[in-house]
Amino acid sequence: MHSEVERLSEMAQAGERMIERLRKQAFLPDSRKGLNIRFGIAEAAQLLGCSTNRIRMAEDDGRLPPPPPTENGRRPGYSIEALQHMREVLGASPARAPLDRPAMIAVQNFKGGVGKSTVTTHLAHYFAIQGYRVLVVDCDSQATTTTLFGFNPHFNITREQTLYPYLSIDPTQTDLLYAVQKTPWPNVDLIPSNLELFDVEYELAASGADGGSVLASRFRKLKQGLEDLARDYDVVILDPPPALGTISLAVMQAANALIVPLAATTPDFCSTVQFLSMMDQVTGQLSQAGLTVDYDFVRLLCSKFDGNDPSHAMVRQIMEQTFGPALLPVSILESAEISHAALRMMTVYELERPIGSVRTHKRCRANLDEAMAQVAALVRRGWGLAAPASPEAVVNG
């Protein structure tokens, strides 16, 4: 007879097998995600901040290769790789200047279910479409972000591919380059995670009398390792565990910007207030220990917002009254398109075509673009740059 505790193992194993089945159904035969999205010439021109005529002229004079036509002779649109090349040829890269420090954004809230990993992955893909070089670091042993990037944490990722060899009590790596994985996005890399990363928490908790000095050294080490890697990127997005543990604190100390997602419900609002209070206490304690915490910006982002729910509108108003300009003005709307994409272990930005209605998809995509652009504007402001012009303001280049 199986005990109920033994059933935990059975359920976990059954769940892992189901995840693998879902992954194989959602992804290409080699069990890795493919990226097949294309952008028409009008959308490409908007992303590059130029006119369609400028693109056509560059294709006519040989500076740019036109997209190969489909079997029926139509233009299939431009891939992400093609957009990157177009930015280089046309001088439209948004990359930071060498002296600008990379943005290292932690997406954190101790309350689960606020869409932390959803915000992380959509933010990464938004930055990628805009042409930025992005590194995503999954610091959460639940590895939801790793899964959304097309990896099965149980089958595809070993402990040696996570932060563990770098942060453990007996480290085997002296820098983080070993952990960087390529993703289907040509300008997005990933440091993945899996359940074994949690061993770091156990080891550091058991470090005994020297625990304080060990923790401080790990905090400094993670920050230095991320800063070394960040030299090759414009934006680093960190997804820490939703708990006040060693890894979370190390990530919060390493970051130079903070996005706090929260849903428009009273429990989420109350939990976020507690999170902010705890962060205030912890940052003070870290400073006393000689570990500085310095953020270029701290913003709250309302997620999973249902504009048709009066209670959501009421809580959103409470957020505005409480947090003022620290609350980003555009919320991420609750959308079936986000849920449908997540079921396929994708973001909305990876969909080749709408899953639901075209209208729902366009509304969701427009909302995500507007919400993510708020963060991009804060990053660019830190580099002394103005936010990109709106589509209406883009004139012939």
XYZ file of C-alpha atoms in Angstrom:
397
model
C 0.000 0.000 0.000
C 1.335 3.403 -0.948
C 1.462 6.107 1.681
C 0.271 9.567 0.778
C 3.870 10.797 1.006
C 4.945 8.207 -1.568
C 2.225 9.485 -3.850
C 4.065 12.799 -4.006
C 6.887 11.123 -5.902
C 4.457 9.371 -8.233
C 2.630 12.611 -8.981
C 5.891 14.478 -9.587
C 7.117 11.816 -12.022
C 3.780 11.734 -13.823
C 3.869 15.510 -14.069
C 7.363 15.533 -15.550
C 6.329 12.986 -18.182
C 3.304 15.124 -19.080
C 5.457 18.258 -19.385
C 7.700 16.409 -21.811
C 4.698 15.266 -23.850
C 3.368 18.817 -23.998
C 6.771 20.136 -24.980
C 7.133 17.665 -27.834
C 3.674 18.568 -29.104
C 4.379 22.293 -28.914
C 7.894 22.334 -30.321
C 9.737 21.085 -33.360
C 10.711 17.406 -33.750
C 14.131 18.044 -32.216
C 12.277 19.098 -29.027
C 13.633 22.619 -29.224
C 11.556 25.670 -29.909
C 11.656 27.170 -33.362
C 11.138 30.861 -34.048
C 9.079 31.353 -37.189
C 7.604 34.804 -36.688
C 7.849 37.245 -39.597
C 7.367 40.988 -39.895
C 5.904 42.705 -42.937
C 7.749 45.613 -44.474
C 5.499 48.200 -42.804
C 6.058 46.682 -39.353
C 9.780 46.316 -40.030
C 9.981 49.991 -40.987
C 8.170 50.935 -37.791
C 10.593 48.868 -35.683
C 13.593 50.396 -37.458
C 12.217 53.935 -37.293
C 12.441 54.496 -41.033
C 10.227 54.423 -44.105
C 9.346 51.415 -46.234
C 10.945 53.276 -49.152
C 14.272 53.321 -47.366
C 14.155 49.548 -46.933
C 13.190 48.995 -50.573
C 15.972 51.301 -51.758
C 18.510 49.365 -49.656
C 17.245 46.137 -51.225
C 17.385 47.607 -54.731
C 20.966 48.812 -54.379
C 22.137 45.529 -52.854
C 22.787 46.670 -49.298
C 19.988 44.462 -48.032
C 18.863 41.097 -49.390
C 15.104 40.968 -50.040
C 13.284 38.174 -48.224
C 13.115 35.116 -50.509
C 9.638 34.814 -52.013
C 7.323 31.975 -51.107
C 6.165 29.386 -53.639
C 3.287 31.616 -54.675
C 5.622 34.570 -55.182
C 4.636 36.529 -52.087
C 7.048 38.227 -49.725
C 7.026 36.170 -46.494
C 8.215 39.020 -44.294
C 11.428 39.510 -42.330
C 12.773 37.223 -39.621
C 14.329 38.436 -36.374
C 17.750 37.641 -37.864
C 16.931 39.754 -40.909
C 15.799 42.646 -38.719
C 19.071 42.512 -36.814
C 21.017 42.697 -40.082
C 18.825 45.550 -41.321
C 19.559 47.512 -38.153
C 23.298 47.112 -38.737
C 23.112 48.180 -42.386
C 20.760 51.107 -41.791
C 22.381 52.251 -38.542
C 19.214 51.635 -36.546
C 20.583 49.620 -33.627
C 19.240 50.669 -30.197
C 22.277 49.181 -28.419
C 23.670 51.129 -25.491
C 26.855 53.142 -25.829
C 30.017 51.440 -24.477
C 30.095 53.681 -21.409
C 26.416 53.119 -20.557
C 25.995 50.420 -17.967
C 23.730 47.514 -18.929
C 20.300 47.452 -17.328
C 20.061 44.546 -14.868
C 16.373 44.289 -14.065
C 15.055 42.015 -11.319
C 11.389 41.054 -11.753
C 10.386 40.240 -8.205
C 7.479 39.831 -5.827
C 7.243 37.340 -2.982
C 3.580 36.728 -3.820
C 3.090 33.821 -6.221
C 0.685 33.951 -9.130
C 1.354 37.575 -10.084
C 2.779 36.689 -13.499
C 6.444 37.141 -12.597
C 7.783 34.670 -15.169
C 5.228 35.821 -17.746
C 6.443 39.397 -17.350
C 10.068 38.244 -17.522
C 9.701 36.318 -20.784
C 7.463 38.850 -22.524
C 9.815 41.647 -21.495
C 12.789 39.706 -22.884
C 11.061 39.035 -26.197
C 9.857 42.635 -26.476
C 13.411 43.914 -26.009
C 14.609 41.356 -28.580
C 12.125 42.541 -31.208
C 13.268 46.106 -30.588
C 16.836 45.014 -31.348
C 18.435 44.886 -27.898
C 20.902 42.210 -26.812
C 19.243 40.390 -23.917
C 20.351 37.922 -21.259
C 17.716 36.216 -19.114
C 18.881 34.633 -15.846
C 16.466 32.137 -14.287
C 17.329 32.104 -10.589
C 14.154 30.311 -9.506
C 14.427 26.555 -8.936
C 10.810 26.194 -10.113
C 12.254 27.100 -13.538
C 9.084 28.452 -15.141
C 11.068 30.916 -17.241
C 13.388 28.125 -18.389
C 10.339 26.117 -19.463
C 8.871 29.060 -21.394
C 12.139 29.267 -23.333
C 11.669 25.714 -24.566
C 13.757 23.707 -22.123
C 12.434 20.968 -19.862
C 14.241 21.629 -16.559
C 13.992 17.962 -15.568
C 15.163 16.348 -18.820
C 17.223 19.028 -20.601
C 18.982 20.932 -17.819
C 21.558 19.538 -15.407
C 22.672 21.172 -12.188
C 25.989 21.984 -13.866
C 24.154 24.220 -16.359
C 22.515 26.377 -13.674
C 23.948 28.930 -11.254
C 24.765 26.106 -8.829
C 28.419 25.426 -9.820
C 29.118 29.124 -9.380
C 27.256 29.805 -6.113
C 27.700 26.529 -4.214
C 29.838 26.169 -1.104
C 32.398 24.287 -3.200
C 32.201 26.078 -6.545
C 33.589 24.471 -9.688
C 33.220 27.564 -11.889
C 34.920 30.935 -11.558
C 32.667 32.838 -13.980
C 29.173 32.477 -15.412
C 30.021 32.050 -19.079
C 29.636 28.264 -18.792
C 25.910 28.605 -18.032
C 24.866 30.779 -20.969
C 22.578 28.921 -23.372
C 21.490 30.024 -26.822
C 17.760 30.331 -27.431
C 15.797 30.412 -30.696
C 15.944 34.195 -30.444
C 19.279 35.256 -32.006
C 19.693 38.171 -29.598
C 18.417 36.491 -26.413
C 20.549 34.163 -24.285
C 19.461 32.274 -21.173
C 21.025 30.988 -17.986
C 18.563 28.193 -17.137
C 17.472 26.729 -13.834
C 16.120 23.513 -12.411
C 15.104 22.102 -9.052
C 18.693 21.315 -8.039
C 19.521 25.007 -7.850
C 17.668 25.001 -4.539
C 20.598 23.031 -3.078
C 22.428 26.353 -2.846
C 19.916 27.478 -0.221
C 20.518 24.340 1.854
C 24.291 24.613 1.619
C 24.440 28.250 2.619
C 21.967 27.717 5.451
C 24.212 24.924 6.767
C 27.399 26.958 6.501
C 27.598 27.271 10.310
C 29.438 29.965 12.185
C 30.952 31.336 9.007
C 27.520 31.717 7.431
C 27.535 35.510 7.455
C 30.836 35.843 5.642
C 29.897 33.057 3.210
C 26.623 34.794 2.347
C 28.342 38.129 1.844
C 30.918 36.552 -0.444
C 28.199 34.864 -2.511
C 26.315 38.131 -2.846
C 29.423 39.897 -4.107
C 30.273 36.963 -6.350
C 26.901 36.859 -8.101
C 26.956 40.596 -8.693
C 30.469 40.478 -10.115
C 29.676 37.483 -12.301
C 26.578 39.126 -13.733
C 28.380 42.418 -14.313
C 31.119 40.585 -16.211
C 28.563 38.852 -18.434
C 26.504 42.002 -18.912
C 29.292 43.659 -20.895
C 28.054 41.765 -23.945
C 24.379 42.697 -23.465
C 22.163 45.743 -23.301
C 19.616 44.308 -20.874
C 19.884 41.525 -18.277
C 16.578 40.309 -16.844
C 16.691 38.386 -13.564
C 13.898 36.083 -12.396
C 14.510 35.361 -8.679
C 12.570 32.910 -6.483
C 9.305 34.239 -5.001
C 10.653 34.000 -1.449
C 13.040 35.793 0.878
C 15.943 33.365 0.524
C 19.655 33.586 -0.126
C 19.369 33.550 -3.903
C 16.602 36.162 -3.897
C 18.661 38.495 -1.738
C 21.741 37.979 -3.893
C 19.734 38.786 -7.017
C 18.173 41.876 -5.461
C 21.615 43.120 -4.496
C 23.060 42.394 -7.941
C 20.311 44.179 -9.884
C 20.350 47.868 -10.725
C 16.605 48.124 -11.428
C 13.470 46.522 -10.016
C 10.075 45.720 -11.543
C 7.423 44.499 -9.102
C 4.450 42.829 -10.823
C 1.216 42.614 -8.853
C -2.313 41.602 -9.726
C -5.273 43.918 -9.123
C -6.672 42.113 -6.098
C -6.696 43.108 -2.452
C -4.587 40.097 -1.310
C -1.970 40.896 -3.963
C -1.930 44.553 -2.962
C -1.490 43.690 0.728
C 1.199 41.116 -0.047
C 3.096 43.600 -2.204
C 3.041 46.173 0.593
C 4.595 43.547 2.858
C 7.171 42.780 0.162
C 8.138 46.432 -0.114
C 8.411 46.693 3.669
C 10.638 43.613 3.800
C 12.786 44.960 0.980
C 13.222 48.218 2.878
C 14.426 46.321 5.947
C 16.646 43.955 3.990
C 18.335 46.662 1.932
C 19.136 48.488 5.156
C 20.665 45.352 6.632
C 22.652 44.696 3.458
C 23.992 48.249 3.525
C 25.116 47.786 7.138
C 26.982 44.670 5.991
C 28.764 46.668 3.299
C 26.585 45.340 0.445
C 25.167 48.329 -1.376
C 21.806 48.177 -3.119
C 21.349 50.870 -5.752
C 18.520 50.951 -8.290
C 18.196 53.239 -11.303
C 14.440 52.759 -11.071
C 11.855 50.871 -9.023
C 8.429 50.470 -10.592
C 5.307 48.458 -9.894
C 3.490 46.866 -12.840
C -0.147 45.876 -12.515
C -0.617 42.497 -14.217
C -3.612 40.307 -15.021
C -5.858 43.360 -15.050
C -9.478 42.825 -16.103
C -10.977 46.137 -17.150
C -14.470 44.665 -17.005
C -14.144 43.711 -13.339
C -15.169 46.587 -11.027
C -13.080 45.153 -8.194
C -9.971 45.299 -10.387
C -10.678 48.932 -11.221
C -11.117 49.729 -7.543
C -7.855 48.056 -6.517
C -6.044 49.724 -9.408
C -7.282 53.081 -8.108
C -6.010 52.189 -4.637
C -2.612 51.348 -6.170
C -2.499 54.727 -7.920
C -3.354 56.581 -4.716
C -0.779 54.607 -2.739
C 2.197 54.345 -5.069
C 1.748 57.401 -7.298
C 4.214 57.617 -10.202
C 6.011 54.463 -9.018
C 3.073 52.517 -10.504
C 3.483 52.222 -14.266
C 0.459 53.787 -15.983
C -0.243 50.914 -18.389
C -1.369 47.593 -16.900
C -0.970 44.176 -18.514
C -4.491 43.123 -19.359
C -5.815 39.670 -18.579
C -6.012 37.956 -21.975
C -6.881 34.510 -23.232
C -4.134 34.974 -25.837
C -1.468 35.023 -23.105
C -2.969 31.907 -21.517
C -3.213 30.092 -24.843
C 0.383 30.946 -25.686
C 1.549 29.758 -22.248
C -0.201 26.435 -22.844
C 2.131 26.032 -25.833
C 5.051 27.159 -23.644
C 5.380 30.356 -25.661
C 4.847 34.084 -25.332
C 2.472 36.129 -27.448
C 5.505 37.501 -29.286
C 6.339 34.020 -30.586
C 2.946 33.285 -32.129
C 2.973 33.084 -35.918
C -0.778 33.665 -36.026
C -3.547 34.397 -33.508
C -4.737 31.511 -31.377
C -8.059 33.136 -30.603
C -9.702 35.823 -32.674
C -7.616 38.278 -34.671
C -9.167 41.121 -32.687
C -8.203 39.538 -29.343
C -4.661 38.931 -30.536
C -4.180 42.483 -31.807
C -5.579 43.977 -28.610
C -3.326 41.753 -26.471
C -0.220 42.463 -28.550
C -0.846 46.211 -28.558
C -1.292 46.187 -24.784
C 1.891 44.176 -24.232
C 3.859 46.493 -26.518
C 2.627 49.526 -24.603
C 3.282 47.959 -21.185
C 6.759 46.701 -22.071
C 7.662 50.002 -23.761
C 7.289 51.691 -20.363
C 10.224 49.649 -19.063
C 12.259 50.209 -22.228
C 11.789 53.962 -21.829
C 13.168 53.782 -18.274
C 16.182 51.831 -19.507
C 16.876 54.296 -22.303
C 16.483 57.199 -19.893
C 19.245 55.651 -17.794
C 21.471 55.834 -20.860
C 20.603 59.476 -21.420
C 18.417 58.657 -24.430
C 14.862 59.696 -25.169
C 12.201 57.072 -25.623
C 11.727 55.923 -29.240
C 9.223 57.885 -31.261
C 5.690 56.617 -31.472
C 4.594 54.985 -34.748
C 2.591 58.125 -35.578
C 5.724 60.233 -35.217
C 7.894 58.111 -37.501
C 8.413 59.930 -40.791
C 10.191 58.927 -43.956
C 13.856 58.357 -43.242
